[in-house]
Amino acid sequence: MNFNNLDQLYRSVIMDHYKNPRNKGTVEDGSMTVDMNNPTCGDRIHLTFDIQDGVIKDAKFNGEGCSISMSSASMMTEAVKGQSLADAMRMSQEFTKMMLGEDYEITEEMGDIEALQGVSQFPARIKCATLAWKALEKGTVEKEGNTE
Ligand code: FES
């Protein structure tokens, strides 16, 4: 597949997640809730998770934002469901490396998120793509601080 075809494929994956978001909504009685906004535009995300024994059993999001931030949230919630919080943090680190143009490793469980790789070439949009992951990191740090 040449670069243009790959670019087109990635664009269609992003638009599919934007138009048909996975895991949109709220986890009732979720054990972890996080709110975060993108200070550069004011867009916001609300995450709820059901976490049992350190494993993310369910993950949902609500929010308002651009196609990049909302598709990233859809992909993130897909990727982390069924993962331990520690593995979700590792995924977040790899995603950040991808956004920074560093060497990264995307595993199969991480699903479609590599479709956002091209965002790394647009520094103004990187905060859009990382919003959901930063919210996940914030929630995890707060939760670990509260429970351990
Ligand atoms: Fe606001 Fe992308 S423009 S999150």
PDB file of C-alpha atoms and ligand atoms in Angstrom:
ATOM      1  CA  MET A   1       0.000   0.000   0.000  1.00  0.00           C
ATOM      2  CA  ASN A   2       1.490   3.346  -0.938  1.00  0.00           C
ATOM      3  CA  PHE A   3       1.516   6.369   1.335  1.00  0.00           C
ATOM      4  CA  ASN A   4      -1.568   8.008  -0.192  1.00  0.00           C
ATOM      5  CA  ASN A   5      -3.682   4.880   0.157  1.00  0.00           C
ATOM      6  CA  LEU A   6      -2.580   4.435   3.751  1.00  0.00           C
ATOM      7  CA  ASP A   7      -3.354   8.082   4.460  1.00  0.00           C
ATOM      8  CA  GLN A   8      -6.827   7.625   2.996  1.00  0.00           C
ATOM      9  CA  LEU A   9      -7.414   4.464   4.985  1.00  0.00           C
ATOM     10  CA  TYR A  10      -6.389   6.226   8.189  1.00  0.00           C
ATOM     11  CA  ARG A  11      -8.685   9.155   7.405  1.00  0.00           C
ATOM     12  CA  SER A  12     -11.634   6.843   6.890  1.00  0.00           C
ATOM     13  CA  VAL A  13     -10.890   4.996  10.155  1.00  0.00           C
ATOM     14  CA  ILE A  14     -10.806   8.329  12.021  1.00  0.00           C
ATOM     15  CA  MET A  15     -14.081   9.490  10.447  1.00  0.00           C
ATOM     16  CA  ASP A  16     -15.721   6.154  11.209  1.00  0.00           C
ATOM     17  CA  HIS A  17     -14.874   6.506  14.916  1.00  0.00           C
ATOM     18  CA  TYR A  18     -16.069  10.138  14.854  1.00  0.00           C
ATOM     19  CA  LYS A  19     -19.407   9.359  13.192  1.00  0.00           C
ATOM     20  CA  ASN A  20     -20.008   6.030  14.936  1.00  0.00           C
ATOM     21  CA  PRO A  21     -18.268   6.472  18.278  1.00  0.00           C
ATOM     22  CA  ARG A  22     -17.645   3.330  20.276  1.00  0.00           C
ATOM     23  CA  ASN A  23     -18.397   3.447  23.998  1.00  0.00           C
ATOM     24  CA  LYS A  24     -20.255   6.762  23.969  1.00  0.00           C
ATOM     25  CA  GLY A  25     -22.164   7.295  27.186  1.00  0.00           C
ATOM     26  CA  THR A  26     -21.659   6.812  30.889  1.00  0.00           C
ATOM     27  CA  VAL A  27     -20.796   3.735  32.928  1.00  0.00           C
ATOM     28  CA  GLU A  28     -23.440   3.600  35.655  1.00  0.00           C
ATOM     29  CA  ASP A  29     -21.851   3.392  39.101  1.00  0.00           C
ATOM     30  CA  GLY A  30     -18.417   3.677  37.530  1.00  0.00           C
ATOM     31  CA  SER A  31     -15.510   3.438  39.928  1.00  0.00           C
ATOM     32  CA  MET A  32     -13.392   6.037  38.122  1.00  0.00           C
ATOM     33  CA  THR A  33     -14.601   9.330  36.674  1.00  0.00           C
ATOM     34  CA  VAL A  34     -12.467  11.967  35.002  1.00  0.00           C
ATOM     35  CA  ASP A  35     -13.122  15.323  33.403  1.00  0.00           C
ATOM     36  CA  MET A  36     -10.575  17.110  31.303  1.00  0.00           C
ATOM     37  CA  ASN A  37     -10.571  19.898  28.787  1.00  0.00           C
ATOM     38  CA  ASN A  38      -8.255  21.031  26.073  1.00  0.00           C
ATOM     39  CA  PRO A  39      -7.162  24.497  27.251  1.00  0.00           C
ATOM     40  CA  THR A  40      -6.354  25.651  23.731  1.00  0.00           C
ATOM     41  CA  CYS A  41      -9.935  25.262  22.457  1.00  0.00           C
ATOM     42  CA  GLY A  42     -12.134  24.539  25.492  1.00  0.00           C
ATOM     43  CA  ASP A  43     -13.282  21.170  24.187  1.00  0.00           C
ATOM     44  CA  ARG A  44     -13.930  18.708  26.962  1.00  0.00           C
ATOM     45  CA  ILE A  45     -14.193  15.026  27.727  1.00  0.00           C
ATOM     46  CA  HIS A  46     -15.878  13.089  30.514  1.00  0.00           C
ATOM     47  CA  LEU A  47     -14.715   9.508  31.091  1.00  0.00           C
ATOM     48  CA  THR A  48     -16.262   6.842  33.291  1.00  0.00           C
ATOM     49  CA  PHE A  49     -14.735   3.444  33.982  1.00  0.00           C
ATOM     50  CA  ASP A  50     -15.746   0.307  35.781  1.00  0.00           C
ATOM     51  CA  ILE A  51     -12.536  -0.989  37.357  1.00  0.00           C
ATOM     52  CA  GLN A  52     -12.438  -4.243  39.270  1.00  0.00           C
ATOM     53  CA  ASP A  53      -9.266  -5.666  40.789  1.00  0.00           C
ATOM     54  CA  GLY A  54      -7.176  -3.242  38.756  1.00  0.00           C
ATOM     55  CA  VAL A  55      -8.758  -4.284  35.431  1.00  0.00           C
ATOM     56  CA  ILE A  56     -10.839  -1.948  33.256  1.00  0.00           C
ATOM     57  CA  LYS A  57     -14.067  -3.871  32.761  1.00  0.00           C
ATOM     58  CA  ASP A  58     -15.876  -1.055  30.976  1.00  0.00           C
ATOM     59  CA  ALA A  59     -14.984   2.386  29.665  1.00  0.00           C
ATOM     60  CA  LYS A  60     -17.224   5.091  28.219  1.00  0.00           C
ATOM     61  CA  PHE A  61     -16.877   8.717  27.216  1.00  0.00           C
ATOM     62  CA  ASN A  62     -18.937  11.819  26.620  1.00  0.00           C
ATOM     63  CA  GLY A  63     -17.734  15.127  25.385  1.00  0.00           C
ATOM     64  CA  GLU A  64     -17.609  17.812  22.801  1.00  0.00           C
ATOM     65  CA  GLY A  65     -14.716  18.245  20.482  1.00  0.00           C
ATOM     66  CA  CYS A  66     -13.220  17.968  17.067  1.00  0.00           C
ATOM     67  CA  SER A  67     -13.084  14.811  14.987  1.00  0.00           C
ATOM     68  CA  ILE A  68      -9.557  14.076  16.198  1.00  0.00           C
ATOM     69  CA  SER A  69     -10.342  14.310  19.919  1.00  0.00           C
ATOM     70  CA  MET A  70     -13.612  12.403  19.727  1.00  0.00           C
ATOM     71  CA  SER A  71     -12.290   9.649  17.445  1.00  0.00           C
ATOM     72  CA  SER A  72      -9.266   9.312  19.723  1.00  0.00           C
ATOM     73  CA  ALA A  73     -11.584   8.896  22.734  1.00  0.00           C
ATOM     74  CA  SER A  74     -13.534   6.217  20.878  1.00  0.00           C
ATOM     75  CA  MET A  75     -10.317   4.372  20.003  1.00  0.00           C
ATOM     76  CA  MET A  76      -8.865   4.777  23.491  1.00  0.00           C
ATOM     77  CA  THR A  77     -11.919   3.319  25.223  1.00  0.00           C
ATOM     78  CA  GLU A  78     -11.863   0.387  22.801  1.00  0.00           C
ATOM     79  CA  ALA A  79      -8.167  -0.191  23.422  1.00  0.00           C
ATOM     80  CA  VAL A  80      -8.191  -0.141  27.218  1.00  0.00           C
ATOM     81  CA  LYS A  81     -11.298  -2.248  27.894  1.00  0.00           C
ATOM     82  CA  GLY A  82     -10.210  -5.531  29.402  1.00  0.00           C
ATOM     83  CA  GLN A  83      -6.716  -4.210  30.176  1.00  0.00           C
ATOM     84  CA  SER A  84      -5.136  -3.678  33.554  1.00  0.00           C
ATOM     85  CA  LEU A  85      -4.594  -0.052  34.533  1.00  0.00           C
ATOM     86  CA  ALA A  86      -0.832  -0.665  34.286  1.00  0.00           C
ATOM     87  CA  ASP A  87      -1.164  -1.915  30.697  1.00  0.00           C
ATOM     88  CA  ALA A  88      -3.467   0.989  29.857  1.00  0.00           C
ATOM     89  CA  MET A  89      -0.753   3.343  31.127  1.00  0.00           C
ATOM     90  CA  ARG A  90       1.793   1.613  28.910  1.00  0.00           C
ATOM     91  CA  MET A  91      -0.544   2.057  25.938  1.00  0.00           C
ATOM     92  CA  SER A  92      -0.849   5.730  26.791  1.00  0.00           C
ATOM     93  CA  GLN A  93       2.934   6.089  26.845  1.00  0.00           C
ATOM     94  CA  GLU A  94       3.257   4.438  23.436  1.00  0.00           C
ATOM     95  CA  PHE A  95       0.519   6.680  22.057  1.00  0.00           C
ATOM     96  CA  THR A  96       2.336   9.758  23.369  1.00  0.00           C
ATOM     97  CA  LYS A  97       5.571   8.563  21.754  1.00  0.00           C
ATOM     98  CA  MET A  98       3.707   8.157  18.474  1.00  0.00           C
ATOM     99  CA  MET A  99       2.411  11.717  18.754  1.00  0.00           C
ATOM    100  CA  LEU A 100       5.909  13.028  19.472  1.00  0.00           C
ATOM    101  CA  GLY A 101       7.306  11.289  16.412  1.00  0.00           C
ATOM    102  CA  GLU A 102       9.411   8.942  18.539  1.00  0.00           C
ATOM    103  CA  ASP A 103       9.765   5.180  18.092  1.00  0.00           C
ATOM    104  CA  TYR A 104       6.627   3.514  19.392  1.00  0.00           C
ATOM    105  CA  GLU A 105       5.049   0.100  19.657  1.00  0.00           C
ATOM    106  CA  ILE A 106       1.376  -0.387  18.876  1.00  0.00           C
ATOM    107  CA  THR A 107       0.106  -3.833  19.807  1.00  0.00           C
ATOM    108  CA  GLU A 108      -2.898  -5.554  18.291  1.00  0.00           C
ATOM    109  CA  GLU A 109      -5.040  -4.904  21.392  1.00  0.00           C
ATOM    110  CA  MET A 110      -4.624  -1.182  20.796  1.00  0.00           C
ATOM    111  CA  GLY A 111      -6.938  -1.472  17.795  1.00  0.00           C
ATOM    112  CA  ASP A 112      -7.238   1.441  15.396  1.00  0.00           C
ATOM    113  CA  ILE A 113      -5.186   4.062  17.203  1.00  0.00           C
ATOM    114  CA  GLU A 114      -2.338   3.971  14.714  1.00  0.00           C
ATOM    115  CA  ALA A 115      -4.748   5.712  12.332  1.00  0.00           C
ATOM    116  CA  LEU A 116      -3.964   8.894  14.308  1.00  0.00           C
ATOM    117  CA  GLN A 117      -0.245   8.637  13.598  1.00  0.00           C
ATOM    118  CA  GLY A 118      -0.402  11.411  10.966  1.00  0.00           C
ATOM    119  CA  VAL A 119      -1.517  13.893  13.640  1.00  0.00           C
ATOM    120  CA  SER A 120       2.096  13.986  14.842  1.00  0.00           C
ATOM    121  CA  GLN A 121       2.862  16.169  11.813  1.00  0.00           C
ATOM    122  CA  PHE A 122       0.408  18.827  13.018  1.00  0.00           C
ATOM    123  CA  PRO A 123       1.635  20.080  16.404  1.00  0.00           C
ATOM    124  CA  ALA A 124      -1.505  22.157  17.016  1.00  0.00           C
ATOM    125  CA  ARG A 125      -3.642  19.019  16.845  1.00  0.00           C
ATOM    126  CA  ILE A 126      -1.566  16.776  19.090  1.00  0.00           C
ATOM    127  CA  LYS A 127      -3.439  18.009  22.179  1.00  0.00           C
ATOM    128  CA  CYS A 128      -6.685  16.972  20.468  1.00  0.00           C
ATOM    129  CA  ALA A 129      -5.418  13.430  19.961  1.00  0.00           C
ATOM    130  CA  THR A 130      -3.961  13.067  23.452  1.00  0.00           C
ATOM    131  CA  LEU A 131      -6.934  14.571  25.370  1.00  0.00           C
ATOM    132  CA  ALA A 132      -8.617  11.231  26.135  1.00  0.00           C
ATOM    133  CA  TRP A 133      -5.323   9.549  27.025  1.00  0.00           C
ATOM    134  CA  LYS A 134      -4.284  12.394  29.325  1.00  0.00           C
ATOM    135  CA  ALA A 135      -7.666  12.113  31.030  1.00  0.00           C
ATOM    136  CA  LEU A 136      -7.105   8.387  31.510  1.00  0.00           C
ATOM    137  CA  GLU A 137      -3.681   9.090  33.034  1.00  0.00           C
ATOM    138  CA  LYS A 138      -5.116  11.749  35.333  1.00  0.00           C
ATOM    139  CA  GLY A 139      -7.865   9.417  36.540  1.00  0.00           C
ATOM    140  CA  THR A 140      -5.408   6.590  37.159  1.00  0.00           C
ATOM    141  CA  VAL A 141      -3.043   8.777  39.164  1.00  0.00           C
ATOM    142  CA  GLU A 142      -5.943  10.102  41.247  1.00  0.00           C
ATOM    143  CA  LYS A 143      -7.362   6.639  41.808  1.00  0.00           C
ATOM    144  CA  GLU A 144      -4.052   5.130  42.835  1.00  0.00           C
ATOM    145  CA  GLY A 145      -3.517   8.031  45.184  1.00  0.00           C
ATOM    146  CA  ASN A 146      -6.938   7.439  46.726  1.00  0.00           C
ATOM    147  CA  THR A 147      -6.970   3.693  47.138  1.00  0.00           C
ATOM    148  CA  GLU A 148      -3.481   2.536  47.938  1.00  0.00           C
TER     149      GLU A 148
HETATM  150 FE1  FES B   1     -10.611  21.087  20.506  1.00  0.00          FE
HETATM  151 FE2  FES B   1      -9.486  19.382  18.904  1.00  0.00          FE
HETATM  152  S1  FES B   1      -9.995  21.437  18.450  1.00  0.00           S
HETATM  153  S2  FES B   1      -9.960  19.092  20.976  1.00  0.00           S
END
